Short mmCIF file of C-alpha atoms in Angstrom, two decimals:
data_model
loop_
_atom_site.label_atom_id
_atom_site.label_comp_id
_atom_site.label_asym_id
_atom_site.label_seq_id
_atom_site.Cartn_x
_atom_site.Cartn_y
_atom_site.Cartn_z
CA UNK A 1 211.99 186.98 137.14
CA UNK A 2 215.47 185.53 136.80
CA UNK A 3 216.85 183.55 139.73
CA UNK A 4 219.83 181.35 138.96
CA UNK A 5 219.87 177.62 139.61
CA UNK A 6 222.93 178.17 141.75
CA UNK A 7 221.05 180.64 143.93
CA UNK A 8 218.16 178.20 144.36
CA UNK A 9 220.48 175.30 145.17
CA UNK A 10 222.23 177.50 147.71
CA UNK A 11 218.86 178.33 149.28
CA UNK A 12 217.97 174.64 149.58
CA UNK A 13 221.32 173.88 151.21
CA UNK A 14 220.76 176.77 153.60
CA UNK A 15 217.35 175.29 154.44
CA UNK A 16 218.87 171.88 155.16
CA UNK A 17 221.52 173.44 157.40
CA UNK A 18 218.92 175.57 159.20
CA UNK A 19 216.74 172.54 159.87
CA UNK A 20 219.74 170.69 161.29
CA UNK A 21 220.49 173.66 163.54
CA UNK A 22 216.93 174.00 164.84
CA UNK A 23 216.49 170.27 165.43
CA UNK A 24 219.87 169.73 167.05
CA UNK A 25 220.53 173.00 168.88
CA UNK A 26 217.01 174.10 169.82
CA UNK A 27 215.30 170.73 169.79
CA UNK A 28 211.72 169.46 169.55
CA UNK A 29 209.15 172.26 169.63
CA UNK A 30 205.98 171.48 171.54
CA UNK A 31 203.16 173.88 170.68
CA UNK A 32 203.42 176.90 172.95
CA UNK A 33 206.83 175.91 174.31
CA UNK A 34 209.95 178.02 174.81
CA UNK A 35 211.63 175.92 172.08
CA UNK A 36 208.93 176.86 169.57
CA UNK A 37 209.51 180.51 170.48
CA UNK A 38 213.31 180.15 170.35
CA UNK A 39 213.08 178.67 166.85
CA UNK A 40 211.01 181.63 165.68
CA UNK A 41 213.41 184.11 167.30
CA UNK A 42 216.33 182.38 165.56
CA UNK A 43 214.55 182.52 162.19
CA UNK A 44 213.62 186.16 162.74
CA UNK A 45 217.25 187.02 163.49
CA UNK A 46 218.45 185.18 160.38
CA UNK A 47 215.96 187.02 158.19
CA UNK A 48 216.73 190.42 159.70
CA UNK A 49 220.52 190.03 159.72
CA UNK A 50 220.54 188.92 156.08
CA UNK A 51 217.98 191.57 155.04
CA UNK A 52 215.72 189.00 153.43
CA UNK A 53 212.63 190.96 154.53
CA UNK A 54 211.76 194.59 155.17
CA UNK A 55 209.82 193.91 158.35
CA UNK A 56 209.38 191.05 160.79
CA UNK A 57 207.14 190.64 163.80
CA UNK A 58 206.38 187.93 166.31
CA UNK A 59 202.83 187.86 167.66
CA UNK A 60 201.68 185.89 170.68
CA UNK A 61 198.41 184.10 171.41
CA UNK A 62 197.05 181.64 173.94
CA UNK A 63 196.92 177.93 173.20
CA UNK A 64 196.12 174.65 174.92
CA UNK A 65 198.84 172.36 173.54
CA UNK A 66 197.38 169.05 174.72
CA UNK A 67 193.69 169.41 173.87
CA UNK A 68 193.77 168.22 170.24
CA UNK A 69 195.24 164.75 170.84
CA UNK A 70 194.80 164.73 174.62
CA UNK A 71 191.10 164.21 174.07
CA UNK A 72 191.89 160.54 173.39
CA UNK A 73 192.91 159.99 177.00
CA UNK A 74 189.87 161.90 178.28
CA UNK A 75 187.34 159.98 176.24
CA UNK A 76 189.30 156.80 176.94
CA UNK A 77 188.50 157.20 180.64
CA UNK A 78 184.89 158.10 179.90
CA UNK A 79 184.31 155.15 177.58
CA UNK A 80 186.01 152.59 179.83
CA UNK A 81 184.03 153.81 182.86
CA UNK A 82 180.84 153.61 180.80
CA UNK A 83 181.69 150.06 179.71
CA UNK A 84 182.64 148.79 183.18
CA UNK A 85 179.45 150.24 184.65
CA UNK A 86 177.55 147.65 182.66
CA UNK A 87 178.67 144.99 185.17
CA UNK A 88 176.15 146.58 187.57
CA UNK A 89 173.42 144.59 185.85
CA UNK A 90 174.55 141.72 188.11
CA UNK A 91 173.38 143.73 191.14
CA UNK A 92 169.80 144.45 190.08
CA UNK A 93 167.64 145.41 187.09
CA UNK A 94 167.49 149.00 188.37
CA UNK A 95 171.27 149.21 188.60
CA UNK A 96 171.49 147.77 185.10
CA UNK A 97 169.10 150.38 183.75
CA UNK A 98 171.10 153.21 185.36
CA UNK A 99 174.32 151.73 183.96
CA UNK A 100 172.87 151.56 180.46
CA UNK A 101 171.74 155.21 180.63
CA UNK A 102 175.16 156.36 181.91
CA UNK A 103 176.94 154.26 179.27
CA UNK A 104 174.93 155.89 176.49
CA UNK A 105 175.50 159.40 177.88
CA UNK A 106 179.26 158.87 178.23
CA UNK A 107 179.49 157.46 174.70
CA UNK A 108 177.52 160.40 173.27
CA UNK A 109 179.72 162.86 175.18
CA UNK A 110 182.86 161.11 173.90
CA UNK A 111 181.72 161.24 170.28
CA UNK A 112 180.77 164.90 170.69
CA UNK A 113 184.26 165.75 172.00
CA UNK A 114 185.85 163.76 169.15
CA UNK A 115 183.85 165.54 166.46
CA UNK A 116 184.33 169.08 167.76
CA UNK A 117 187.91 168.85 169.08
CA UNK A 118 189.53 166.43 166.64
CA UNK A 119 187.43 166.30 163.49
CA UNK A 120 186.59 169.99 163.00
CA UNK A 121 189.29 171.47 165.29
CA UNK A 122 187.04 173.58 167.52
CA UNK A 123 188.28 174.79 170.92
CA UNK A 124 185.87 172.44 172.66
CA UNK A 125 187.75 171.22 175.73
CA UNK A 126 190.65 173.70 175.60
CA UNK A 127 189.18 175.92 178.32
CA UNK A 128 189.27 173.04 180.79
CA UNK A 129 192.96 172.25 180.24
CA UNK A 130 196.22 174.11 180.86
CA UNK A 131 196.90 176.97 178.45
CA UNK A 132 200.21 178.58 177.53
CA UNK A 133 201.54 181.21 175.11
CA UNK A 134 202.42 180.41 171.51
CA UNK A 135 203.78 182.66 168.75
CA UNK A 136 203.58 183.39 165.02
CA UNK A 137 206.39 184.90 162.93
CA UNK A 138 205.28 187.14 160.05
CA UNK A 139 207.78 188.71 157.61
CA UNK A 140 207.17 191.02 154.64
CA UNK A 141 209.24 191.70 151.52
CA UNK A 142 207.79 194.90 150.10
CA UNK A 143 207.31 195.84 146.43
CA UNK A 144 208.82 198.98 144.91
CA UNK A 145 205.40 200.59 144.53
CA UNK A 146 201.93 200.36 146.02
CA UNK A 147 200.88 196.96 147.34
CA UNK A 148 198.16 195.73 144.97
CA UNK A 149 198.41 192.01 145.71
CA UNK A 150 200.07 189.78 148.27
CA UNK A 151 201.38 186.20 148.21
CA UNK A 152 202.25 184.49 151.48
CA UNK A 153 204.19 181.28 152.05
CA UNK A 154 203.36 179.37 155.21
CA UNK A 155 204.74 176.50 157.26
CA UNK A 156 204.45 175.68 160.96
CA UNK A 157 207.34 175.78 163.41
CA UNK A 158 205.99 173.50 166.15
CA UNK A 159 206.37 169.73 166.19
CA UNK A 160 204.00 167.04 167.36
CA UNK A 161 203.79 164.78 170.36
CA UNK A 162 204.78 161.29 169.32
CA UNK A 163 201.82 159.28 168.09
CA UNK A 164 202.76 155.95 169.62
CA UNK A 165 200.54 153.75 167.47
CA UNK A 166 201.58 155.65 164.34
CA UNK A 167 205.20 154.71 165.07
CA UNK A 168 204.25 151.06 164.69
CA UNK A 169 202.39 151.70 161.44
CA UNK A 170 199.96 154.36 160.30
CA UNK A 171 197.23 151.84 159.62
CA UNK A 172 197.47 150.53 163.19
CA UNK A 173 196.47 153.89 164.62
CA UNK A 174 193.69 154.33 162.09
CA UNK A 175 192.41 150.83 162.85
CA UNK A 176 192.36 151.49 166.61
CA UNK A 177 190.49 154.78 166.19
CA UNK A 178 187.97 153.28 163.77
CA UNK A 179 187.38 150.27 166.04
CA UNK A 180 186.81 152.49 169.07
CA UNK A 181 184.50 154.73 167.06
CA UNK A 182 182.43 151.72 166.04
CA UNK A 183 182.36 150.47 169.64
CA UNK A 184 181.15 153.87 170.87
CA UNK A 185 178.39 153.94 168.24
CA UNK A 186 177.46 150.35 169.11
CA UNK A 187 177.32 151.30 172.80
CA UNK A 188 174.75 153.98 172.02
CA UNK A 189 172.62 151.64 169.90
CA UNK A 190 172.84 148.64 172.24
CA UNK A 191 172.44 150.88 175.29
CA UNK A 192 169.19 152.32 173.98
CA UNK A 193 167.97 148.81 173.22
CA UNK A 194 168.89 147.75 176.77
CA UNK A 195 166.97 150.68 178.24
CA UNK A 196 163.87 149.70 176.26
CA UNK A 197 164.16 145.91 176.66
CA UNK A 198 167.04 144.79 178.95
CA UNK A 199 168.79 141.52 178.08
CA UNK A 200 171.95 139.99 179.50
CA UNK A 201 173.88 139.90 176.21
CA UNK A 202 173.46 143.63 175.77
CA UNK A 203 175.17 144.54 179.06
CA UNK A 204 177.86 141.91 178.50
CA UNK A 205 178.62 143.26 175.03
CA UNK A 206 178.94 146.85 176.23
CA UNK A 207 181.19 145.75 179.11
CA UNK A 208 183.53 143.96 176.68
CA UNK A 209 184.10 147.21 174.79
CA UNK A 210 186.38 148.31 177.64
CA UNK A 211 189.15 146.18 176.08
CA UNK A 212 189.49 147.99 172.70
CA UNK A 213 189.11 151.37 174.44
CA UNK A 214 192.49 150.76 176.12
CA UNK A 215 194.08 151.55 172.75
CA UNK A 216 193.08 155.20 173.14
CA UNK A 217 195.74 155.64 175.83
CA UNK A 218 198.44 154.71 173.29
CA UNK A 219 197.49 157.16 170.56
CA UNK A 220 199.99 159.79 171.73
CA UNK A 221 202.79 160.15 174.25
CA UNK A 222 203.02 163.57 175.90
CA UNK A 223 206.48 162.71 177.24
CA UNK A 224 207.98 162.62 173.72
CA UNK A 225 207.95 165.60 171.34
CA UNK A 226 209.29 164.68 167.90
CA UNK A 227 212.08 166.57 166.04
CA UNK A 228 209.68 167.70 163.30
CA UNK A 229 212.30 168.14 160.58
CA UNK A 230 210.03 167.24 157.68
CA UNK A 231 206.80 168.09 159.51
CA UNK A 232 207.14 170.93 159.22
CA UNK A 233 210.45 172.77 159.21
CA UNK A 234 210.61 171.97 155.49
CA UNK A 235 207.52 174.15 154.97
CA UNK A 236 208.89 176.96 157.12
CA UNK A 237 212.30 177.01 155.43
CA UNK A 238 210.66 176.90 152.01
CA UNK A 239 209.02 180.22 152.89
CA UNK A 240 212.33 181.63 154.14
CA UNK A 241 214.10 180.37 151.00
CA UNK A 242 211.65 182.28 148.79
CA UNK A 243 212.57 185.54 150.54
CA UNK A 244 216.27 184.66 150.43
CA UNK A 245 216.18 184.01 146.68
CA UNK A 246 214.33 187.23 145.91
CA UNK A 247 216.45 189.44 148.16
CA UNK A 248 219.82 188.00 147.15
CA UNK A 249 218.88 188.18 143.46
CA UNK A 250 217.96 191.86 143.91
CA UNK A 251 214.44 191.17 142.67
CA UNK A 252 211.77 193.43 144.04
CA UNK A 253 208.35 193.27 142.38
CA UNK A 254 206.48 196.44 141.49
CA UNK A 255 203.13 195.82 143.19
CA UNK A 256 203.30 192.35 144.76
CA UNK A 257 204.21 191.90 148.40
CA UNK A 258 205.84 188.54 149.23
CA UNK A 259 205.55 187.27 152.79
CA UNK A 260 206.69 184.47 155.07
CA UNK A 261 204.27 183.30 157.74
CA UNK A 262 205.80 180.78 160.17
CA UNK A 263 202.91 179.63 162.32
CA UNK A 264 202.94 178.27 165.82
CA UNK A 265 200.72 175.57 167.29
CA UNK A 266 199.55 173.89 164.11
CA UNK A 267 199.87 170.57 165.92
CA UNK A 268 197.60 171.89 168.67
CA UNK A 269 194.67 172.35 166.30
CA UNK A 270 195.80 174.96 163.72
CA UNK A 271 195.64 177.62 166.44
CA UNK A 272 198.38 179.86 165.05
CA UNK A 273 196.84 180.08 161.59
CA UNK A 274 193.41 180.67 163.08
CA UNK A 275 194.73 183.51 165.27
CA UNK A 276 196.66 185.07 162.38
CA UNK A 277 193.64 185.01 160.05
CA UNK A 278 191.46 186.76 162.63
CA UNK A 279 194.15 189.29 163.64
CA UNK A 280 195.09 190.25 160.07
CA UNK A 281 191.62 190.20 158.50
CA UNK A 282 191.64 193.88 157.53
CA UNK A 283 195.07 193.58 155.93
CA UNK A 284 194.12 190.37 154.11
CA UNK A 285 190.92 191.91 152.75
CA UNK A 286 192.66 195.10 151.60
CA UNK A 287 194.22 193.53 148.48
CA UNK A 288 193.97 190.12 146.73
CA UNK A 289 195.93 187.77 148.99
CA UNK A 290 196.97 184.19 148.32
CA UNK A 291 198.40 181.94 151.04
CA UNK A 292 200.31 178.86 149.91
CA UNK A 293 200.71 176.46 152.83
CA UNK A 294 203.59 173.98 152.46
CA UNK A 295 203.65 170.99 154.80
CA UNK A 296 205.99 167.98 154.98
CA UNK A 297 208.00 168.39 151.79
CA UNK A 298 209.54 164.97 151.62
CA UNK A 299 207.97 162.26 149.45
CA UNK A 300 208.14 163.66 145.92
CA UNK A 301 205.97 160.96 144.35
CA UNK A 302 203.16 161.96 146.70
CA UNK A 303 203.45 165.73 146.31
CA UNK A 304 199.84 166.89 146.04
CA UNK A 305 197.77 170.07 145.83
CA UNK A 306 195.19 169.66 148.58
CA UNK A 307 191.99 171.23 147.31
CA UNK A 308 190.06 169.73 150.23
CA UNK A 309 191.26 169.77 153.83
CA UNK A 310 190.35 168.84 157.40
CA UNK A 311 189.49 165.20 156.65
CA UNK A 312 187.92 166.46 153.39
CA UNK A 313 185.36 168.59 155.25
CA UNK A 314 186.83 172.00 154.25
CA UNK A 315 187.25 173.25 150.68
CA UNK A 316 190.41 175.25 150.06
CA UNK A 317 190.37 178.14 147.60
CA UNK A 318 189.93 177.20 143.95
CA UNK A 319 191.88 180.23 142.68
CA UNK A 320 194.86 179.24 144.82
CA UNK A 321 194.58 175.65 143.61
CA UNK A 322 194.67 176.85 140.00
CA UNK A 323 197.62 179.14 140.72
CA UNK A 324 199.67 176.22 142.06
CA UNK A 325 198.55 173.98 139.19
CA UNK A 326 199.68 176.60 136.68
CA UNK A 327 203.02 176.99 138.45
CA UNK A 328 203.54 173.23 138.60
CA UNK A 329 202.80 172.87 134.90
CA UNK A 330 205.13 175.76 134.11
CA UNK A 331 208.10 174.07 135.81
CA UNK A 332 207.31 170.78 134.07
CA UNK A 333 206.09 168.90 137.11
CA UNK A 334 202.26 168.71 137.07
CA UNK A 335 200.74 167.87 140.44
CA UNK A 336 197.51 166.04 141.23
CA UNK A 337 194.68 167.42 143.33
CA UNK A 338 193.71 165.62 146.49
CA UNK A 339 191.95 165.83 149.81
CA UNK A 340 193.51 165.49 153.25
CA UNK A 341 192.17 162.07 154.28
CA UNK A 342 192.87 162.40 157.99
CA UNK A 343 193.70 165.53 159.99
CA UNK A 344 194.22 169.03 158.59
CA UNK A 345 196.73 171.68 157.54
CA UNK A 346 196.95 175.38 158.35
CA UNK A 347 195.20 176.00 155.03
CA UNK A 348 191.98 174.60 156.52
CA UNK A 349 192.01 177.14 159.36
CA UNK A 350 192.71 179.95 156.89
CA UNK A 351 189.99 178.79 154.49
CA UNK A 352 187.44 178.57 157.31
CA UNK A 353 188.26 182.20 158.13
CA UNK A 354 187.65 183.33 154.55
CA UNK A 355 191.33 183.55 153.55
CA UNK A 356 192.20 182.31 150.05
CA UNK A 357 194.57 179.43 150.81
CA UNK A 358 195.70 176.03 149.62
CA UNK A 359 197.98 173.30 150.97
CA UNK A 360 200.80 171.60 149.12
CA UNK A 361 202.27 168.55 150.85
CA UNK A 362 204.47 165.60 149.98
CA UNK A 363 203.83 162.71 152.33
CA UNK A 364 203.03 159.09 151.61
CA UNK A 365 199.63 158.78 153.33
CA UNK A 366 200.12 155.12 154.23
CA UNK A 367 203.84 154.41 154.61
CA UNK A 368 205.52 157.52 156.03
CA UNK A 369 207.41 155.78 158.84
CA UNK A 370 208.71 159.14 160.10
CA UNK A 371 205.30 160.77 160.56
CA UNK A 372 204.77 162.15 164.07
CA UNK A 373 207.55 160.09 165.62
CA UNK A 374 211.23 160.32 166.49
CA UNK A 375 212.33 159.23 162.99
CA UNK A 376 211.45 162.71 161.68
CA UNK A 377 215.02 163.98 161.98
CA UNK A 378 217.15 166.33 159.89
CA UNK A 379 219.01 163.29 158.57
CA UNK A 380 215.74 162.13 157.00
CA UNK A 381 215.26 165.12 154.65
CA UNK A 382 214.86 164.95 150.87
CA UNK A 383 216.59 168.03 149.38
CA UNK A 384 215.35 167.14 145.88
CA UNK A 385 211.75 167.48 147.03
CA UNK A 386 212.60 170.72 148.82
CA UNK A 387 214.20 172.07 145.64
CA UNK A 388 211.13 171.19 143.58
CA UNK A 389 208.89 173.02 146.05
CA UNK A 390 211.14 176.08 145.97
CA UNK A 391 210.96 176.09 142.16
CA UNK A 392 207.19 175.78 142.42
CA UNK A 393 206.98 178.62 144.94
CA UNK A 394 209.09 181.04 142.92
CA UNK A 395 207.14 180.27 139.77
CA UNK A 396 203.90 180.90 141.69
CA UNK A 397 205.27 184.30 142.73
CA UNK A 398 206.07 185.14 139.12
CA UNK A 399 202.64 184.07 137.83
CA UNK A 400 200.74 185.79 140.65
CA UNK A 401 202.71 189.00 140.09
CA UNK A 402 201.73 189.04 136.40
CA UNK A 403 198.21 187.64 136.55
CA UNK A 404 196.93 187.82 140.11
CA UNK A 405 194.05 185.37 140.40
CA UNK A 406 193.44 185.70 136.69
CA UNK A 407 190.20 187.65 137.08
#
């Protein structure tokens, strides 16, 4: 499969220009917003007008954009109320006992919401919050013959609400969340002790926890949606660039379908990928299908194949991991395996739905000062990292076309 270096460089430059256009002319793309939809319509038009795919479709689905990170404000209220109730022990022993019971219940409820909504990305509180319509863009570049295998490149179009504490420093946000988690656990333990054998220090301690809980209101700012140039227009345009390179090089594989899947609402809890996996299950199961999810293609030294996802709780597909490893070795840039330490990628939602998927991302996990804040602009791109990922993607297509999953 011969694609010239000039053609690949041209595709990277196109990607950079496209990201500038989307960020500057369409703007930040809240999950389920008109801007998210406008970006997908623009991409669809580009792909259709340039004949980089044989078919394109935009599918809609319902999403609650604020549930995933909005839970912090909800449990913040619950935990602070539970802590302040402990001052009722001044009134009477009975009031103190009731306060301890309520404090424990509110802490348990808060931890339950955190685990289901934020840790494992379930639609736990979504039904109680405002929903809107989001969209996925799915494009197919057909083979010359029967489709016997399929490789899909994914990125997400939407951008995040600004994570206020993350803008200061990533470790600050992690520290606040860990501290509040420990306080909630301590509330449950101390609260149970107070119910069994009430003592003044127990109520006083639980009341003091109201102070660190204030930090939960500064985790995210719904009034600011970030540009999302690196996270994750780089992943989306990588998928588009693969189609562009194949089509403009007049390369059409015999039995391998190559697709671009630009997901919506990843930042709202991987909702677009989850919807796509469920909607396209029959198609996915019809032939061997590999989905390579690219996310935040910026920091080359930290480019990693994520074999584990969703805070390391979900295992991505081993065959897909090996495919990317083989492609990386073939282009002379071996990549390490890793696990997503905090949060998740679209690959996690796909893997949980039985889709063979893996995530490739290039982000410094501790010092990415652009992550989920207004510094993530089109002027902050790294074209060299984008070029490497395009090389990797095209090599993966070539290997998958010849070998499939190697079985």
